[in-house]
């Protein structure tokens, strides 16, 4: 299976790339330092990525930039980081990618537990996650050619200890749980699912 991983140079993306490369043809993408440079805030850049990759079977996105920081510094400008990044960036990966993906292919986007379980400093991510979760449910009943779409929605992950203090009481999701959430999304039969890997 040919799998594109967008966000492949990040904490989640590195683990998923290593795991899936053992079994599949993986094409990595990120703003820099991956097989293909892409900026998901630009539709032109996304289209260029798909043109370079050609037909593919699955796309994993772990690229979801948002603003994290004090509520009092959260302005229109800061909020748009999540809107243009995690929300529209991932939505455009699907809206454009549907014209390149093979039939029976699948999209797996990243959201997070902040959707339903907000924590201080992360209102932008909560809102972007909620929009992407809703998009996933809606896109699942629209996509043609048996193309599936799911979101993986973890709480803080074990390889991001810098975030542990912001998620009091949450047991970190292991990298294996995260990976298996994406396995379910890509290789399972479900569509329109918000997969909680914990
Ligand atoms: N870490 C956690 O505990 C956790 C838990 C739940 C949900 N999440 C969500 O999961 C996602 C990934 O988390 P992470 O910890 O793996 O993040 P990360 O380490 O910061 O990695 C983000 C990846 O996305 C890429 N990226 C960022 N902006 C991009 C853009 N505009 N276009 C293309 N690629 C871009 C980065 O590439 P460059 O460095 O080249 O820009 C990097 O490869 C985030 O949306 C986060 O909200 C994280």
PDB file of C-alpha atoms and ligand atoms in Angstrom:
ATOM      1  CA  UNK A   1       0.000   0.000   0.000  1.00  0.00           C
ATOM      2  CA  UNK A   2       1.269   3.494  -0.821  1.00  0.00           C
ATOM      3  CA  UNK A   3       0.761   5.747   2.209  1.00  0.00           C
ATOM      4  CA  UNK A   4       1.461   9.487   2.454  1.00  0.00           C
ATOM      5  CA  UNK A   5       2.272  10.741   5.961  1.00  0.00           C
ATOM      6  CA  UNK A   6       1.924  14.522   6.275  1.00  0.00           C
ATOM      7  CA  UNK A   7       3.636  15.779   9.425  1.00  0.00           C
ATOM      8  CA  UNK A   8       6.127  12.929   9.194  1.00  0.00           C
ATOM      9  CA  UNK A   9       8.977  14.832  10.865  1.00  0.00           C
ATOM     10  CA  UNK A  10       6.993  15.490  14.064  1.00  0.00           C
ATOM     11  CA  UNK A  11       6.613  13.492  17.270  1.00  0.00           C
ATOM     12  CA  UNK A  12       3.701  11.390  16.021  1.00  0.00           C
ATOM     13  CA  UNK A  13       4.796  11.354  12.404  1.00  0.00           C
ATOM     14  CA  UNK A  14       8.270   9.968  13.122  1.00  0.00           C
ATOM     15  CA  UNK A  15       6.840   7.014  15.031  1.00  0.00           C
ATOM     16  CA  UNK A  16       4.175   6.275  12.415  1.00  0.00           C
ATOM     17  CA  UNK A  17       6.679   6.536   9.557  1.00  0.00           C
ATOM     18  CA  UNK A  18       9.003   4.044  11.214  1.00  0.00           C
ATOM     19  CA  UNK A  19       6.134   1.664  11.973  1.00  0.00           C
ATOM     20  CA  UNK A  20       4.435   1.739   8.568  1.00  0.00           C
ATOM     21  CA  UNK A  21       7.658   1.742   6.519  1.00  0.00           C
ATOM     22  CA  UNK A  22       8.280  -1.840   7.631  1.00  0.00           C
ATOM     23  CA  UNK A  23       5.218  -3.006   5.717  1.00  0.00           C
ATOM     24  CA  UNK A  24       4.279  -0.359   3.139  1.00  0.00           C
ATOM     25  CA  UNK A  25       5.590   2.197   0.675  1.00  0.00           C
ATOM     26  CA  UNK A  26       5.576   5.419   2.718  1.00  0.00           C
ATOM     27  CA  UNK A  27       6.010   8.897   1.259  1.00  0.00           C
ATOM     28  CA  UNK A  28       6.769  11.464   3.942  1.00  0.00           C
ATOM     29  CA  UNK A  29       5.768  15.135   3.803  1.00  0.00           C
ATOM     30  CA  UNK A  30       6.291  18.160   6.046  1.00  0.00           C
ATOM     31  CA  UNK A  31       7.214  21.807   5.658  1.00  0.00           C
ATOM     32  CA  UNK A  32      10.856  20.689   5.354  1.00  0.00           C
ATOM     33  CA  UNK A  33      13.096  17.700   5.923  1.00  0.00           C
ATOM     34  CA  UNK A  34      10.797  15.021   4.473  1.00  0.00           C
ATOM     35  CA  UNK A  35      10.526  13.342   1.048  1.00  0.00           C
ATOM     36  CA  UNK A  36       8.226  16.137  -0.098  1.00  0.00           C
ATOM     37  CA  UNK A  37       7.909  19.723   1.123  1.00  0.00           C
ATOM     38  CA  UNK A  38       4.312  20.799   1.696  1.00  0.00           C
ATOM     39  CA  UNK A  39       2.612  23.658   3.490  1.00  0.00           C
ATOM     40  CA  UNK A  40      -0.923  22.555   4.305  1.00  0.00           C
ATOM     41  CA  UNK A  41      -2.040  26.171   4.710  1.00  0.00           C
ATOM     42  CA  UNK A  42      -1.607  26.554   0.924  1.00  0.00           C
ATOM     43  CA  UNK A  43      -3.948  24.764  -1.490  1.00  0.00           C
ATOM     44  CA  UNK A  44      -1.346  25.207  -4.244  1.00  0.00           C
ATOM     45  CA  UNK A  45       1.290  23.494  -2.123  1.00  0.00           C
ATOM     46  CA  UNK A  46      -1.089  20.609  -1.317  1.00  0.00           C
ATOM     47  CA  UNK A  47      -1.927  20.166  -5.000  1.00  0.00           C
ATOM     48  CA  UNK A  48       1.786  20.141  -5.874  1.00  0.00           C
ATOM     49  CA  UNK A  49       2.384  17.436  -3.268  1.00  0.00           C
ATOM     50  CA  UNK A  50      -0.304  15.187  -4.733  1.00  0.00           C
ATOM     51  CA  UNK A  51       0.991  15.774  -8.271  1.00  0.00           C
ATOM     52  CA  UNK A  52       4.473  14.694  -7.165  1.00  0.00           C
ATOM     53  CA  UNK A  53       3.226  11.587  -5.327  1.00  0.00           C
ATOM     54  CA  UNK A  54       0.729  10.423  -7.958  1.00  0.00           C
ATOM     55  CA  UNK A  55      -1.900   7.825  -7.123  1.00  0.00           C
ATOM     56  CA  UNK A  56      -1.857   6.570  -3.533  1.00  0.00           C
ATOM     57  CA  UNK A  57      -3.907   4.374  -1.196  1.00  0.00           C
ATOM     58  CA  UNK A  58      -3.930   6.198   2.136  1.00  0.00           C
ATOM     59  CA  UNK A  59      -3.085   9.551   3.642  1.00  0.00           C
ATOM     60  CA  UNK A  60      -2.235  10.022   7.304  1.00  0.00           C
ATOM     61  CA  UNK A  61      -2.111  13.578   8.610  1.00  0.00           C
ATOM     62  CA  UNK A  62      -0.374  14.399  11.864  1.00  0.00           C
ATOM     63  CA  UNK A  63       0.124  18.013  10.790  1.00  0.00           C
ATOM     64  CA  UNK A  64      -2.181  20.260  12.748  1.00  0.00           C
ATOM     65  CA  UNK A  65      -0.647  23.568  13.782  1.00  0.00           C
ATOM     66  CA  UNK A  66      -2.640  25.531  16.376  1.00  0.00           C
ATOM     67  CA  UNK A  67      -2.056  28.316  18.894  1.00  0.00           C
ATOM     68  CA  UNK A  68      -1.360  27.085  22.409  1.00  0.00           C
ATOM     69  CA  UNK A  69      -0.958  29.723  25.100  1.00  0.00           C
ATOM     70  CA  UNK A  70      -2.635  32.056  27.522  1.00  0.00           C
ATOM     71  CA  UNK A  71      -6.286  32.905  26.842  1.00  0.00           C
ATOM     72  CA  UNK A  72      -5.533  36.630  27.198  1.00  0.00           C
ATOM     73  CA  UNK A  73      -3.115  36.480  24.267  1.00  0.00           C
ATOM     74  CA  UNK A  74      -5.587  34.601  22.087  1.00  0.00           C
ATOM     75  CA  UNK A  75      -6.552  37.091  19.374  1.00  0.00           C
ATOM     76  CA  UNK A  76      -8.148  36.771  15.946  1.00  0.00           C
ATOM     77  CA  UNK A  77      -4.659  36.452  14.471  1.00  0.00           C
ATOM     78  CA  UNK A  78      -3.608  33.669  16.838  1.00  0.00           C
ATOM     79  CA  UNK A  79      -6.901  31.834  16.439  1.00  0.00           C
ATOM     80  CA  UNK A  80      -6.438  31.684  12.675  1.00  0.00           C
ATOM     81  CA  UNK A  81      -3.363  29.510  13.193  1.00  0.00           C
ATOM     82  CA  UNK A  82      -5.656  26.599  14.030  1.00  0.00           C
ATOM     83  CA  UNK A  83      -8.302  27.596  11.494  1.00  0.00           C
ATOM     84  CA  UNK A  84      -5.856  27.863   8.570  1.00  0.00           C
ATOM     85  CA  UNK A  85      -3.613  25.077   9.894  1.00  0.00           C
ATOM     86  CA  UNK A  86      -5.245  22.193  11.719  1.00  0.00           C
ATOM     87  CA  UNK A  87      -8.732  22.826  10.378  1.00  0.00           C
ATOM     88  CA  UNK A  88      -8.529  24.058   6.742  1.00  0.00           C
ATOM     89  CA  UNK A  89      -5.117  22.472   6.186  1.00  0.00           C
ATOM     90  CA  UNK A  90      -6.473  19.004   6.913  1.00  0.00           C
ATOM     91  CA  UNK A  91      -9.823  19.642   5.218  1.00  0.00           C
ATOM     92  CA  UNK A  92      -7.982  20.709   2.062  1.00  0.00           C
ATOM     93  CA  UNK A  93      -5.806  17.588   2.206  1.00  0.00           C
ATOM     94  CA  UNK A  94      -9.084  15.698   1.707  1.00  0.00           C
ATOM     95  CA  UNK A  95     -10.908  18.063  -0.666  1.00  0.00           C
ATOM     96  CA  UNK A  96      -7.902  18.076  -3.010  1.00  0.00           C
ATOM     97  CA  UNK A  97      -6.678  14.567  -2.261  1.00  0.00           C
ATOM     98  CA  UNK A  98      -9.994  12.930  -3.185  1.00  0.00           C
ATOM     99  CA  UNK A  99      -9.090  13.591  -6.830  1.00  0.00           C
ATOM    100  CA  UNK A 100      -5.789  11.694  -6.532  1.00  0.00           C
ATOM    101  CA  UNK A 101      -6.512   8.835  -4.106  1.00  0.00           C
ATOM    102  CA  UNK A 102      -7.202   5.326  -5.420  1.00  0.00           C
ATOM    103  CA  UNK A 103     -10.692   3.879  -5.024  1.00  0.00           C
ATOM    104  CA  UNK A 104     -11.125   2.134  -1.652  1.00  0.00           C
ATOM    105  CA  UNK A 105      -8.436   4.455  -0.314  1.00  0.00           C
ATOM    106  CA  UNK A 106      -8.637   6.180   3.051  1.00  0.00           C
ATOM    107  CA  UNK A 107      -7.824   9.399   4.845  1.00  0.00           C
ATOM    108  CA  UNK A 108      -6.855   9.488   8.544  1.00  0.00           C
ATOM    109  CA  UNK A 109      -6.738  12.939  10.118  1.00  0.00           C
ATOM    110  CA  UNK A 110      -5.507  14.021  13.544  1.00  0.00           C
ATOM    111  CA  UNK A 111      -7.754  15.726  16.109  1.00  0.00           C
ATOM    112  CA  UNK A 112      -7.532  15.203  19.888  1.00  0.00           C
ATOM    113  CA  UNK A 113      -9.346  14.760  23.186  1.00  0.00           C
ATOM    114  CA  UNK A 114      -9.399  18.552  23.693  1.00  0.00           C
ATOM    115  CA  UNK A 115     -12.549  18.553  21.528  1.00  0.00           C
ATOM    116  CA  UNK A 116     -14.661  17.243  24.420  1.00  0.00           C
ATOM    117  CA  UNK A 117     -12.244  17.626  27.305  1.00  0.00           C
ATOM    118  CA  UNK A 118     -10.832  21.177  27.186  1.00  0.00           C
ATOM    119  CA  UNK A 119      -7.695  22.177  29.069  1.00  0.00           C
ATOM    120  CA  UNK A 120      -6.343  25.634  29.843  1.00  0.00           C
ATOM    121  CA  UNK A 121      -4.378  27.269  26.976  1.00  0.00           C
ATOM    122  CA  UNK A 122      -5.786  25.094  24.205  1.00  0.00           C
ATOM    123  CA  UNK A 123      -9.075  26.715  23.089  1.00  0.00           C
ATOM    124  CA  UNK A 124      -7.761  27.038  19.539  1.00  0.00           C
ATOM    125  CA  UNK A 125      -6.979  23.314  19.275  1.00  0.00           C
ATOM    126  CA  UNK A 126     -10.346  22.398  20.855  1.00  0.00           C
ATOM    127  CA  UNK A 127     -12.211  24.396  18.214  1.00  0.00           C
ATOM    128  CA  UNK A 128     -10.118  23.143  15.289  1.00  0.00           C
ATOM    129  CA  UNK A 129     -10.484  19.545  16.478  1.00  0.00           C
ATOM    130  CA  UNK A 130     -14.257  19.896  16.726  1.00  0.00           C
ATOM    131  CA  UNK A 131     -14.470  21.242  13.191  1.00  0.00           C
ATOM    132  CA  UNK A 132     -12.309  18.436  11.798  1.00  0.00           C
ATOM    133  CA  UNK A 133     -14.288  15.759  13.677  1.00  0.00           C
ATOM    134  CA  UNK A 134     -17.531  17.161  12.227  1.00  0.00           C
ATOM    135  CA  UNK A 135     -15.993  17.330   8.751  1.00  0.00           C
ATOM    136  CA  UNK A 136     -14.924  13.687   8.987  1.00  0.00           C
ATOM    137  CA  UNK A 137     -18.469  12.563   9.811  1.00  0.00           C
ATOM    138  CA  UNK A 138     -19.911  14.662   6.957  1.00  0.00           C
ATOM    139  CA  UNK A 139     -17.267  13.745   4.362  1.00  0.00           C
ATOM    140  CA  UNK A 140     -17.802  10.040   5.068  1.00  0.00           C
ATOM    141  CA  UNK A 141     -21.292  10.196   3.556  1.00  0.00           C
ATOM    142  CA  UNK A 142     -20.116  12.224   0.538  1.00  0.00           C
ATOM    143  CA  UNK A 143     -16.903  10.602  -0.688  1.00  0.00           C
ATOM    144  CA  UNK A 144     -17.200   8.453  -3.830  1.00  0.00           C
ATOM    145  CA  UNK A 145     -15.460   5.223  -4.879  1.00  0.00           C
ATOM    146  CA  UNK A 146     -15.590   3.573  -1.422  1.00  0.00           C
ATOM    147  CA  UNK A 147     -13.096   6.103  -0.092  1.00  0.00           C
ATOM    148  CA  UNK A 148     -13.099   6.145   3.707  1.00  0.00           C
ATOM    149  CA  UNK A 149     -12.208   8.900   6.156  1.00  0.00           C
ATOM    150  CA  UNK A 150     -11.603   8.790   9.909  1.00  0.00           C
ATOM    151  CA  UNK A 151      -9.999  10.904  12.610  1.00  0.00           C
ATOM    152  CA  UNK A 152      -7.683   9.691  15.366  1.00  0.00           C
ATOM    153  CA  UNK A 153      -8.299  11.582  18.591  1.00  0.00           C
ATOM    154  CA  UNK A 154      -5.785  10.887  21.375  1.00  0.00           C
ATOM    155  CA  UNK A 155      -5.184  12.716  24.608  1.00  0.00           C
ATOM    156  CA  UNK A 156      -1.572  13.732  25.357  1.00  0.00           C
ATOM    157  CA  UNK A 157       0.892  11.122  24.022  1.00  0.00           C
ATOM    158  CA  UNK A 158       3.772   9.499  25.862  1.00  0.00           C
ATOM    159  CA  UNK A 159       6.461  11.036  23.612  1.00  0.00           C
ATOM    160  CA  UNK A 160       5.292  14.581  24.465  1.00  0.00           C
ATOM    161  CA  UNK A 161       6.188  14.861  28.172  1.00  0.00           C
ATOM    162  CA  UNK A 162       6.421  18.663  27.818  1.00  0.00           C
ATOM    163  CA  UNK A 163       2.609  18.670  27.625  1.00  0.00           C
ATOM    164  CA  UNK A 164       1.936  16.380  30.610  1.00  0.00           C
ATOM    165  CA  UNK A 165       1.460  19.304  33.080  1.00  0.00           C
ATOM    166  CA  UNK A 166      -1.317  20.688  30.865  1.00  0.00           C
ATOM    167  CA  UNK A 167      -3.294  17.428  30.964  1.00  0.00           C
ATOM    168  CA  UNK A 168      -3.674  16.733  34.693  1.00  0.00           C
ATOM    169  CA  UNK A 169      -5.149  13.330  35.406  1.00  0.00           C
ATOM    170  CA  UNK A 170      -4.850  12.060  31.831  1.00  0.00           C
ATOM    171  CA  UNK A 171      -2.917   8.833  31.399  1.00  0.00           C
ATOM    172  CA  UNK A 172      -0.711   9.486  28.355  1.00  0.00           C
ATOM    173  CA  UNK A 173      -1.565   7.523  25.232  1.00  0.00           C
ATOM    174  CA  UNK A 174       1.302   5.205  24.370  1.00  0.00           C
ATOM    175  CA  UNK A 175       2.925   5.438  20.939  1.00  0.00           C
ATOM    176  CA  UNK A 176       1.676   1.907  20.296  1.00  0.00           C
ATOM    177  CA  UNK A 177      -1.914   2.918  21.111  1.00  0.00           C
ATOM    178  CA  UNK A 178      -1.569   5.909  18.789  1.00  0.00           C
ATOM    179  CA  UNK A 179      -0.142   3.720  16.025  1.00  0.00           C
ATOM    180  CA  UNK A 180      -2.944   1.183  16.417  1.00  0.00           C
ATOM    181  CA  UNK A 181      -5.517   3.986  16.249  1.00  0.00           C
ATOM    182  CA  UNK A 182      -4.100   4.883  12.854  1.00  0.00           C
ATOM    183  CA  UNK A 183      -3.978   1.194  11.872  1.00  0.00           C
ATOM    184  CA  UNK A 184      -7.701   0.938  12.630  1.00  0.00           C
ATOM    185  CA  UNK A 185      -8.370   4.105  10.623  1.00  0.00           C
ATOM    186  CA  UNK A 186      -6.382   3.024   7.571  1.00  0.00           C
ATOM    187  CA  UNK A 187      -6.815  -0.757   7.473  1.00  0.00           C
ATOM    188  CA  UNK A 188     -10.220  -1.162   9.180  1.00  0.00           C
ATOM    189  CA  UNK A 189     -13.575  -1.045   7.409  1.00  0.00           C
ATOM    190  CA  UNK A 190     -15.027   1.900   9.317  1.00  0.00           C
ATOM    191  CA  UNK A 191     -15.630   5.371   7.977  1.00  0.00           C
ATOM    192  CA  UNK A 192     -16.727   8.617   9.601  1.00  0.00           C
ATOM    193  CA  UNK A 193     -15.293   7.373  12.891  1.00  0.00           C
ATOM    194  CA  UNK A 194     -13.546   9.435  15.552  1.00  0.00           C
ATOM    195  CA  UNK A 195     -11.119   6.861  16.920  1.00  0.00           C
ATOM    196  CA  UNK A 196     -10.059   7.309  20.549  1.00  0.00           C
ATOM    197  CA  UNK A 197      -6.918   5.192  20.958  1.00  0.00           C
ATOM    198  CA  UNK A 198      -7.270   4.833  24.748  1.00  0.00           C
TER     199      UNK A 198
HETATM  200  N1  LIG B   1       1.625  15.646  21.033  1.00  0.00           N
HETATM  201  C1  LIG B   1       0.522  15.337  21.705  1.00  0.00           C
HETATM  202  O1  LIG B   1       0.535  14.947  22.897  1.00  0.00           O
HETATM  203  C2  LIG B   1      -0.799  15.449  21.027  1.00  0.00           C
HETATM  204  C3  LIG B   1      -1.954  14.874  21.622  1.00  0.00           C
HETATM  205  C4  LIG B   1      -3.167  14.983  20.966  1.00  0.00           C
HETATM  206  C5  LIG B   1      -3.244  15.614  19.725  1.00  0.00           C
HETATM  207  N2  LIG B   1      -2.114  16.163  19.180  1.00  0.00           N
HETATM  208  C6  LIG B   1      -2.201  16.796  17.879  1.00  0.00           C
HETATM  209  O2  LIG B   1      -1.471  16.006  16.973  1.00  0.00           O
HETATM  210  C7  LIG B   1      -0.858  16.819  15.973  1.00  0.00           C
HETATM  211  C8  LIG B   1       0.608  16.439  15.840  1.00  0.00           C
HETATM  212  O3  LIG B   1       1.228  16.516  17.098  1.00  0.00           O
HETATM  213  P1  LIG B   1       2.808  16.319  17.231  1.00  0.00           P
HETATM  214  O4  LIG B   1       3.096  16.359  18.690  1.00  0.00           O
HETATM  215  O5  LIG B   1       3.277  15.162  16.429  1.00  0.00           O
HETATM  216  O6  LIG B   1       3.307  17.692  16.571  1.00  0.00           O
HETATM  217  P2  LIG B   1       4.779  18.118  16.110  1.00  0.00           P
HETATM  218  O7  LIG B   1       5.815  17.276  16.763  1.00  0.00           O
HETATM  219  O8  LIG B   1       4.829  19.596  16.262  1.00  0.00           O
HETATM  220  O9  LIG B   1       4.795  17.750  14.551  1.00  0.00           O
HETATM  221  C9  LIG B   1       3.989  18.430  13.641  1.00  0.00           C
HETATM  222  C10 LIG B   1       4.331  17.967  12.234  1.00  0.00           C
HETATM  223  O10 LIG B   1       3.479  18.691  11.326  1.00  0.00           O
HETATM  224  C11 LIG B   1       4.275  19.417  10.403  1.00  0.00           C
HETATM  225  N3  LIG B   1       3.639  20.699  10.083  1.00  0.00           N
HETATM  226  C12 LIG B   1       3.349  21.736  10.908  1.00  0.00           C
HETATM  227  N4  LIG B   1       2.771  22.735  10.225  1.00  0.00           N
HETATM  228  C13 LIG B   1       2.701  22.304   8.937  1.00  0.00           C
HETATM  229  C14 LIG B   1       2.231  22.896   7.732  1.00  0.00           C
HETATM  230  N5  LIG B   1       1.695  24.123   7.708  1.00  0.00           N
HETATM  231  N6  LIG B   1       2.323  22.190   6.595  1.00  0.00           N
HETATM  232  C15 LIG B   1       2.866  20.949   6.589  1.00  0.00           C
HETATM  233  N7  LIG B   1       3.327  20.339   7.687  1.00  0.00           N
HETATM  234  C16 LIG B   1       3.258  21.023   8.851  1.00  0.00           C
HETATM  235  C17 LIG B   1       5.616  19.618  11.097  1.00  0.00           C
HETATM  236  O11 LIG B   1       6.605  19.809  10.108  1.00  0.00           O
HETATM  237  P3  LIG B   1       7.614  21.043  10.200  1.00  0.00           P
HETATM  238  O12 LIG B   1       8.291  20.902  11.525  1.00  0.00           O
HETATM  239  O13 LIG B   1       8.467  20.879   9.003  1.00  0.00           O
HETATM  240  O14 LIG B   1       6.716  22.289  10.158  1.00  0.00           O
HETATM  241  C18 LIG B   1       5.767  18.284  11.811  1.00  0.00           C
HETATM  242  O15 LIG B   1       6.192  17.296  10.887  1.00  0.00           O
HETATM  243  C19 LIG B   1      -1.142  18.283  16.391  1.00  0.00           C
HETATM  244  O16 LIG B   1      -2.239  18.748  15.646  1.00  0.00           O
HETATM  245  C20 LIG B   1      -1.558  18.166  17.842  1.00  0.00           C
HETATM  246  O17 LIG B   1      -2.507  19.150  18.180  1.00  0.00           O
HETATM  247  C21 LIG B   1      -0.900  16.083  19.794  1.00  0.00           C
END
